[in-house]
Amino acid sequence: MILLTDFIAYSIVIQTRMYLSEKIRFAYDVRAYSIRWIGSAAIVLLAAGSIWGQSPQPGSGTRAVQLPLTGGSQSGASAQQSATPSSASSVNTLNTQVNVQGAYSGSALDPSPTAGSITLTLAEAIRRGLQFNLGKIGADAASQQAKAQQISGRSALLPNLSASVSENAARVDLQAEGLSASAFGASGFNFPTTVGPFHYYDLRGSLQQNVMDFTAIHNYRSARQSANAANFDASQAREEVVLAVTGTYLQLMATAALIDEQRVEVQYAEASYKQARAQADAGNKAPIDANRSLVELQTEQQRLRSQLGDVEKQKNALARLIGLPLGLDINLTEKLQTQPSDAVSVEEAVRKSWAQRQDLRSAEAQLRAAEDLPSATVNGYYGIEGTNPNQGSGVFQASASLNVPIFSGGRIHADAVQADAVVSERRAELSNERGAVELDVRNAYIDLTVANEQVGTAESNRKLALETLKQSQDRFAVGVADSVEVVNSQEALAAADHDYVSSLFSQNLAKVALAHAMGEAEKDIPELFKGSK
């Protein structure tokens, strides 16, 4: 720290600025007013010692901003299907699941929620998901943060302008500072004990500009690409939300369809029981037939109660995705329907996915490195200074500097090695991402092909099972069959109805998964269910 010892009219003004390149530069301005020759010599010595002690350190150029080793992002939703044999049916039904992970499974609650009940279309559910889903909110926040880092990197390339004004007044005790006639070997000299009061004002504007900082330019380009990648991730987050909401909505539709079918099953079982009970009371059938029919009726009723519980859970799961309060009665407007076959080939679907998938574009944008390069800066100021505002003179200073990294103890080599590692990792991630996108498309295409075939088979089996049940009931009524045949027919019909709803759900979800795999979920999915009221 420099002591203020301008005992006649000297002032040492120390200006410290922290540049965005994280390099501290000191500008010293020593201005002289009329003083005695002893005071002048002392101030010059003090100022010279201070400047020498605080000279800029070598190797303090702009550091390259290193990217994180991995730039991958975690997906939030997936549709999984596998063929599993059903013990109650001759058809191998698809075991279909929608998995929603991480932040995508939650949401911010709608500040103006609907009370009581709500009639919800798929388009409205998707709109709510895109507005309130936590995964989408987090992706948007990450995009904003990356944009802020891009702005920060760009600021290092823009000029820094500042203005300052000051009014200074001082009175100095020279003896307290160790300045006296004896200290300079001038005995008998009339040396003053104090100086002042004196004052001056300073009004100035300053400019600092990096004119050739290649590392700062590279940092800005890297930040810009990272911001682009974050924007792609935010776009992909919309696709994940659409898949999560649509898959959960489809599950709710499928369960609602099963409930409708199960209510019919309960009616068939109830009719069979009444028939068996009447014949047992009349003495035409053994009581065991009535008891067996009652067991079947209670079994069907229990299945209905279980499905009613499932649908309430799935309503809560959907509400959690789209910002609705739990316990809200959600009424769906769409119903499951058969989807037309897709005309696009799998190879064309793969090509479209490579062009449209936002997570793949994000991986491409993440492929960046960093370098440490020379830099050059200019800075200066211009101002007015004097003893009062009416008596001022123009003052200025301009300087330029060139910083070339020559040897920094291995720092530059370490940055280069780290940058090479980032490039290698990002290049591998990009290749892996392309393979993952193609795998998603091919798996979704296989699931859709299988589901299309299953729908036709399940619909045929459903009709045959219903005819068989009616024939069994007729045979039981005329006494040529017992209740075992009727119960078996009812179980076969229940399995066929379940297979039919499951195959419809699998077909619709496979269609959704293919649209998601191709990067077209938000655009195509709402169109799939138009007219399915």
Coordinates of C-alpha atoms in Angstrom, one line a residue, residues 183-485:
A183 CA 16.3 13.0 8.0
F184 CA 17.8 14.5 4.8
G185 CA 21.0 15.8 6.4
A186 CA 19.9 19.5 6.0
S187 CA 20.4 20.9 9.5
G188 CA 19.5 24.5 9.8
F189 CA 17.0 24.3 7.0
N190 CA 13.6 25.6 7.7
F191 CA 11.7 22.4 7.1
P192 CA 7.9 22.5 7.5
T193 CA 6.3 20.2 10.1
T194 CA 3.0 20.0 8.1
V195 CA 1.7 20.6 4.6
G196 CA -1.7 21.5 3.6
P197 CA -4.5 21.7 3.6
F198 CA -4.6 21.2 -0.2
H199 CA -7.3 19.7 -2.5
Y200 CA -7.9 18.9 -6.1
Y201 CA -10.7 17.2 -8.1
D202 CA -10.5 14.5 -10.8
L203 CA -13.1 13.8 -13.5
R204 CA -12.3 11.1 -16.1
G205 CA -13.5 8.4 -18.4
S206 CA -11.6 5.1 -19.0
L207 CA -11.6 2.5 -21.8
Q208 CA -10.1 -1.0 -21.9
Q209 CA -10.4 -3.3 -24.9
N210 CA -9.0 -6.7 -25.8
V211 CA -8.0 -6.3 -29.5
M212 CA -6.4 -9.7 -30.1
D213 CA -7.3 -12.2 -27.4
F214 CA -7.7 -15.5 -29.3
T215 CA -8.3 -17.5 -26.1
A216 CA -11.2 -15.2 -25.2
I217 CA -12.6 -15.6 -28.7
H218 CA -12.4 -19.3 -28.4
N219 CA -14.0 -19.2 -24.9
Y220 CA -16.9 -17.2 -26.4
R221 CA -17.3 -19.6 -29.2
S222 CA -17.3 -22.5 -26.8
A223 CA -19.9 -20.8 -24.6
R224 CA -22.0 -20.1 -27.6
Q225 CA -21.9 -23.8 -28.7
S226 CA -22.7 -24.8 -25.1
A227 CA -25.7 -22.5 -25.2
N228 CA -26.8 -24.0 -28.5
A229 CA -26.5 -27.5 -27.0
A230 CA -28.6 -26.4 -24.0
N231 CA -31.3 -25.1 -26.4
F232 CA -31.3 -28.4 -28.1
D233 CA -31.6 -30.2 -24.7
A234 CA -34.6 -27.9 -23.9
S235 CA -36.2 -28.8 -27.2
Q236 CA -35.6 -32.5 -26.5
A237 CA -37.1 -32.0 -23.0
R238 CA -40.3 -31.1 -24.7
E239 CA -40.2 -34.4 -26.6
E240 CA -39.6 -36.3 -23.3
V241 CA -42.5 -34.5 -21.6
V242 CA -44.8 -35.3 -24.6
L243 CA -43.8 -39.0 -24.4
A244 CA -44.3 -39.1 -20.6
V245 CA -47.7 -37.4 -20.6
T246 CA -49.0 -39.3 -23.7
G247 CA -47.8 -42.7 -22.3
T248 CA -49.4 -42.1 -18.9
Y249 CA -52.6 -40.8 -20.6
L250 CA -52.7 -44.0 -22.8
Q251 CA -52.3 -46.1 -19.7
L252 CA -55.2 -44.3 -18.2
M253 CA -57.2 -44.8 -21.4
A254 CA -56.4 -48.6 -21.4
T255 CA -57.4 -49.0 -17.8
A256 CA -60.6 -47.2 -18.4
A257 CA -61.3 -49.5 -21.4
L258 CA -60.6 -52.5 -19.2
I259 CA -63.0 -51.2 -16.7
D260 CA -65.7 -51.0 -19.4
E261 CA -65.0 -54.5 -20.5
Q262 CA -64.9 -55.8 -16.9
R263 CA -68.3 -54.3 -16.1
V264 CA -69.7 -56.4 -19.0
E265 CA -67.9 -59.4 -17.6
V266 CA -69.6 -58.8 -14.3
Q267 CA -72.9 -58.7 -16.0
Y268 CA -72.3 -62.0 -17.8
A269 CA -71.2 -63.6 -14.5
E270 CA -74.2 -62.2 -12.7
A271 CA -76.5 -63.6 -15.4
S272 CA -74.8 -67.0 -15.2
Y273 CA -75.1 -67.1 -11.5
K274 CA -78.8 -66.2 -11.5
Q275 CA -79.4 -68.9 -14.1
A276 CA -77.5 -71.5 -12.0
R277 CA -79.2 -70.3 -8.8
A278 CA -82.6 -70.6 -10.4
Q279 CA -82.0 -74.1 -11.7
A280 CA -80.5 -75.2 -8.3
D281 CA -83.5 -73.9 -6.5
A282 CA -85.8 -75.8 -8.9
G283 CA -83.8 -79.0 -8.4
N284 CA -82.6 -79.2 -11.9
K285 CA -79.0 -78.6 -11.1
A286 CA -76.7 -79.4 -8.1
P287 CA -76.0 -76.6 -5.6
I288 CA -72.3 -76.9 -6.6
D289 CA -73.1 -75.3 -10.0
A290 CA -74.7 -72.3 -8.3
N291 CA -71.8 -72.0 -5.9
R292 CA -69.2 -72.2 -8.7
S293 CA -71.1 -69.5 -10.6
L294 CA -71.1 -67.3 -7.4
V295 CA -67.4 -67.7 -7.0
E296 CA -66.9 -66.6 -10.6
L297 CA -69.2 -63.6 -10.1
Q298 CA -67.3 -62.5 -7.0
T299 CA -64.0 -63.0 -8.8
E300 CA -65.1 -60.7 -11.6
Q301 CA -66.4 -58.1 -9.1
Q302 CA -63.0 -58.2 -7.3
R303 CA -61.2 -57.6 -10.6
L304 CA -63.4 -54.6 -11.3
R305 CA -62.6 -53.2 -7.9
S306 CA -58.9 -53.7 -8.5
Q307 CA -59.1 -51.9 -11.8
L308 CA -61.0 -49.0 -10.3
G309 CA -58.2 -48.6 -7.8
D310 CA -55.6 -48.8 -10.6
V311 CA -57.3 -46.0 -12.5
E312 CA -57.3 -43.7 -9.5
K313 CA -53.6 -44.3 -9.1
Q314 CA -53.0 -43.6 -12.7
K315 CA -55.0 -40.4 -12.5
N316 CA -52.7 -39.3 -9.7
A317 CA -49.7 -40.2 -11.7
L318 CA -51.0 -38.1 -14.6
A319 CA -51.8 -35.2 -12.3
R320 CA -48.2 -35.3 -11.0
L321 CA -46.9 -34.9 -14.5
I322 CA -49.0 -31.9 -15.5
G323 CA -49.3 -29.8 -12.4
L324 CA -52.8 -30.8 -11.3
P325 CA -53.7 -31.4 -7.6
L326 CA -53.8 -35.0 -6.4
G327 CA -57.2 -36.5 -5.9
L328 CA -58.7 -34.6 -8.8
D329 CA -61.3 -36.5 -10.8
I330 CA -59.9 -36.6 -14.3
N331 CA -62.3 -37.5 -17.1
L332 CA -60.7 -38.4 -20.4
T333 CA -62.4 -37.6 -23.7
E334 CA -60.4 -39.9 -26.1
K335 CA -60.7 -43.6 -26.3
L336 CA -58.4 -46.3 -27.6
Q337 CA -58.7 -47.0 -31.2
T338 CA -56.9 -49.0 -33.9
Q339 CA -54.1 -47.0 -35.5
P340 CA -53.4 -47.2 -39.2
S341 CA -50.2 -48.8 -40.4
D342 CA -47.2 -46.6 -40.9
A343 CA -46.2 -46.1 -44.5
V344 CA -42.6 -44.9 -43.8
S345 CA -39.9 -47.5 -44.0
V346 CA -37.5 -48.2 -41.1
E347 CA -34.5 -46.9 -43.0
E348 CA -36.3 -43.7 -43.8
A349 CA -37.4 -43.3 -40.2
V350 CA -33.7 -43.7 -39.1
R351 CA -32.6 -41.0 -41.5
K352 CA -35.3 -38.6 -40.3
S353 CA -34.4 -39.3 -36.7
W354 CA -30.8 -38.4 -37.3
A355 CA -31.9 -35.1 -38.9
Q356 CA -34.6 -34.2 -36.3
R357 CA -33.6 -35.6 -32.9
Q358 CA -32.6 -32.6 -30.7
D359 CA -30.5 -34.7 -28.3
L360 CA -28.3 -35.7 -31.3
R361 CA -27.9 -32.1 -32.4
S362 CA -27.0 -31.3 -28.8
A363 CA -24.2 -34.0 -28.9
E364 CA -22.9 -32.4 -32.1
A365 CA -22.8 -29.0 -30.5
Q366 CA -20.9 -30.3 -27.5
L367 CA -18.0 -31.4 -29.6
R368 CA -15.6 -28.5 -28.8
A369 CA -12.1 -28.0 -27.4
A370 CA -10.0 -25.2 -25.8
E371 CA -6.7 -23.6 -26.5
D372 CA -4.3 -21.0 -24.9
L373 CA -3.3 -18.3 -27.4
P374 CA -1.6 -14.8 -27.4
S375 CA -3.6 -11.7 -26.4
A376 CA -3.3 -8.0 -26.9
T377 CA -5.0 -5.2 -25.0
V378 CA -5.3 -1.4 -25.2
N379 CA -6.5 0.8 -22.3
G380 CA -6.4 4.4 -21.4
Y381 CA -8.3 7.3 -20.0
Y382 CA -9.0 11.0 -20.6
G383 CA -10.2 13.4 -17.9
I384 CA -10.1 16.9 -16.4
E385 CA -8.1 17.6 -13.2
G386 CA -7.4 20.7 -11.3
T387 CA -7.7 22.6 -8.0
N388 CA -11.4 23.5 -8.6
P389 CA -13.9 22.9 -11.3
N390 CA -13.3 26.3 -12.8
Q391 CA -9.6 25.7 -13.2
G392 CA -9.0 22.3 -14.8
S393 CA -6.7 20.8 -17.4
G394 CA -7.1 17.8 -19.7
V395 CA -5.2 14.7 -18.6
F396 CA -4.9 11.4 -20.4
Q397 CA -3.0 8.2 -20.7
A398 CA -3.0 5.4 -23.3
S399 CA -1.2 2.1 -23.3
A400 CA -1.1 -1.2 -25.2
S401 CA 0.3 -4.5 -24.2
L402 CA 1.0 -7.9 -25.9
N403 CA 1.0 -11.1 -23.8
V404 CA 2.5 -14.2 -25.5
P405 CA 2.5 -17.3 -23.4
I406 CA 6.0 -18.8 -23.7
F407 CA 6.5 -20.9 -20.6
S408 CA 4.0 -21.4 -17.8
G409 CA 5.3 -24.4 -15.9
G410 CA 3.2 -26.9 -17.9
R411 CA -0.1 -25.1 -17.5
I412 CA -0.6 -24.7 -21.3
H413 CA 0.3 -28.3 -21.9
A414 CA -2.1 -29.4 -19.1
D415 CA -4.9 -27.3 -20.8
A416 CA -4.2 -28.9 -24.1
V417 CA -4.2 -32.5 -22.7
Q418 CA -7.5 -31.8 -20.9
A419 CA -9.0 -30.3 -24.1
D420 CA -7.9 -33.4 -26.1
A421 CA -9.6 -35.6 -23.5
V422 CA -12.8 -33.6 -23.8
V423 CA -12.8 -33.8 -27.6
S424 CA -12.2 -37.6 -27.5
E425 CA -15.1 -38.1 -25.0
R426 CA -17.5 -35.8 -26.9
R427 CA -16.7 -37.5 -30.2
A428 CA -17.4 -40.9 -28.7
E429 CA -20.6 -39.6 -27.2
L430 CA -21.7 -38.3 -30.5
S431 CA -21.1 -41.7 -32.2
N432 CA -22.9 -43.4 -29.3
E433 CA -25.9 -41.1 -29.5
R434 CA -26.3 -41.8 -33.2
G435 CA -26.4 -45.5 -32.4
A436 CA -28.9 -44.9 -29.6
V437 CA -31.2 -42.9 -31.8
E438 CA -31.2 -45.6 -34.4
L439 CA -31.8 -48.3 -31.8
D440 CA -34.8 -46.3 -30.5
V441 CA -36.3 -46.1 -34.0
R442 CA -35.7 -49.8 -34.9
N443 CA -37.1 -51.0 -31.6
A444 CA -40.2 -48.8 -31.9
Y445 CA -40.7 -50.0 -35.5
I446 CA -40.5 -53.7 -34.3
D447 CA -43.0 -53.0 -31.5
L448 CA -45.4 -51.3 -33.9
T449 CA -45.2 -54.2 -36.4
V450 CA -45.9 -56.8 -33.7
A451 CA -48.7 -54.7 -32.2
N452 CA -50.4 -54.3 -35.5
E453 CA -50.5 -58.1 -35.9
Q454 CA -51.7 -58.6 -32.3
V455 CA -54.6 -56.3 -32.7
G456 CA -56.2 -58.3 -35.5
T457 CA -55.7 -61.6 -33.7
A458 CA -56.9 -60.3 -30.3
E459 CA -60.1 -58.9 -32.0
S460 CA -60.8 -62.2 -33.6
N461 CA -60.3 -64.1 -30.4
R462 CA -62.6 -61.7 -28.5
K463 CA -65.5 -62.4 -30.9
L464 CA -64.9 -66.2 -30.7
A465 CA -64.8 -66.1 -26.9
L466 CA -68.1 -64.2 -26.7
E467 CA -69.8 -66.7 -29.0
T468 CA -68.4 -69.6 -27.0
L469 CA -69.7 -68.0 -23.7
K470 CA -73.2 -67.6 -25.2
Q471 CA -73.2 -71.2 -26.5
S472 CA -72.1 -72.4 -23.1
Q473 CA -74.9 -70.6 -21.3
D474 CA -77.4 -72.0 -23.8
R475 CA -76.0 -75.6 -23.2
F476 CA -76.2 -75.0 -19.5
A477 CA -79.8 -73.9 -19.8
V478 CA -80.9 -77.0 -21.6
G479 CA -78.9 -79.3 -19.2
V480 CA -76.2 -80.6 -21.6
A481 CA -73.4 -78.7 -19.8
D482 CA -72.5 -77.8 -16.3
S483 CA -71.2 -74.6 -14.7
V484 CA -67.6 -75.6 -15.3
E485 CA -68.0 -75.0 -19.0

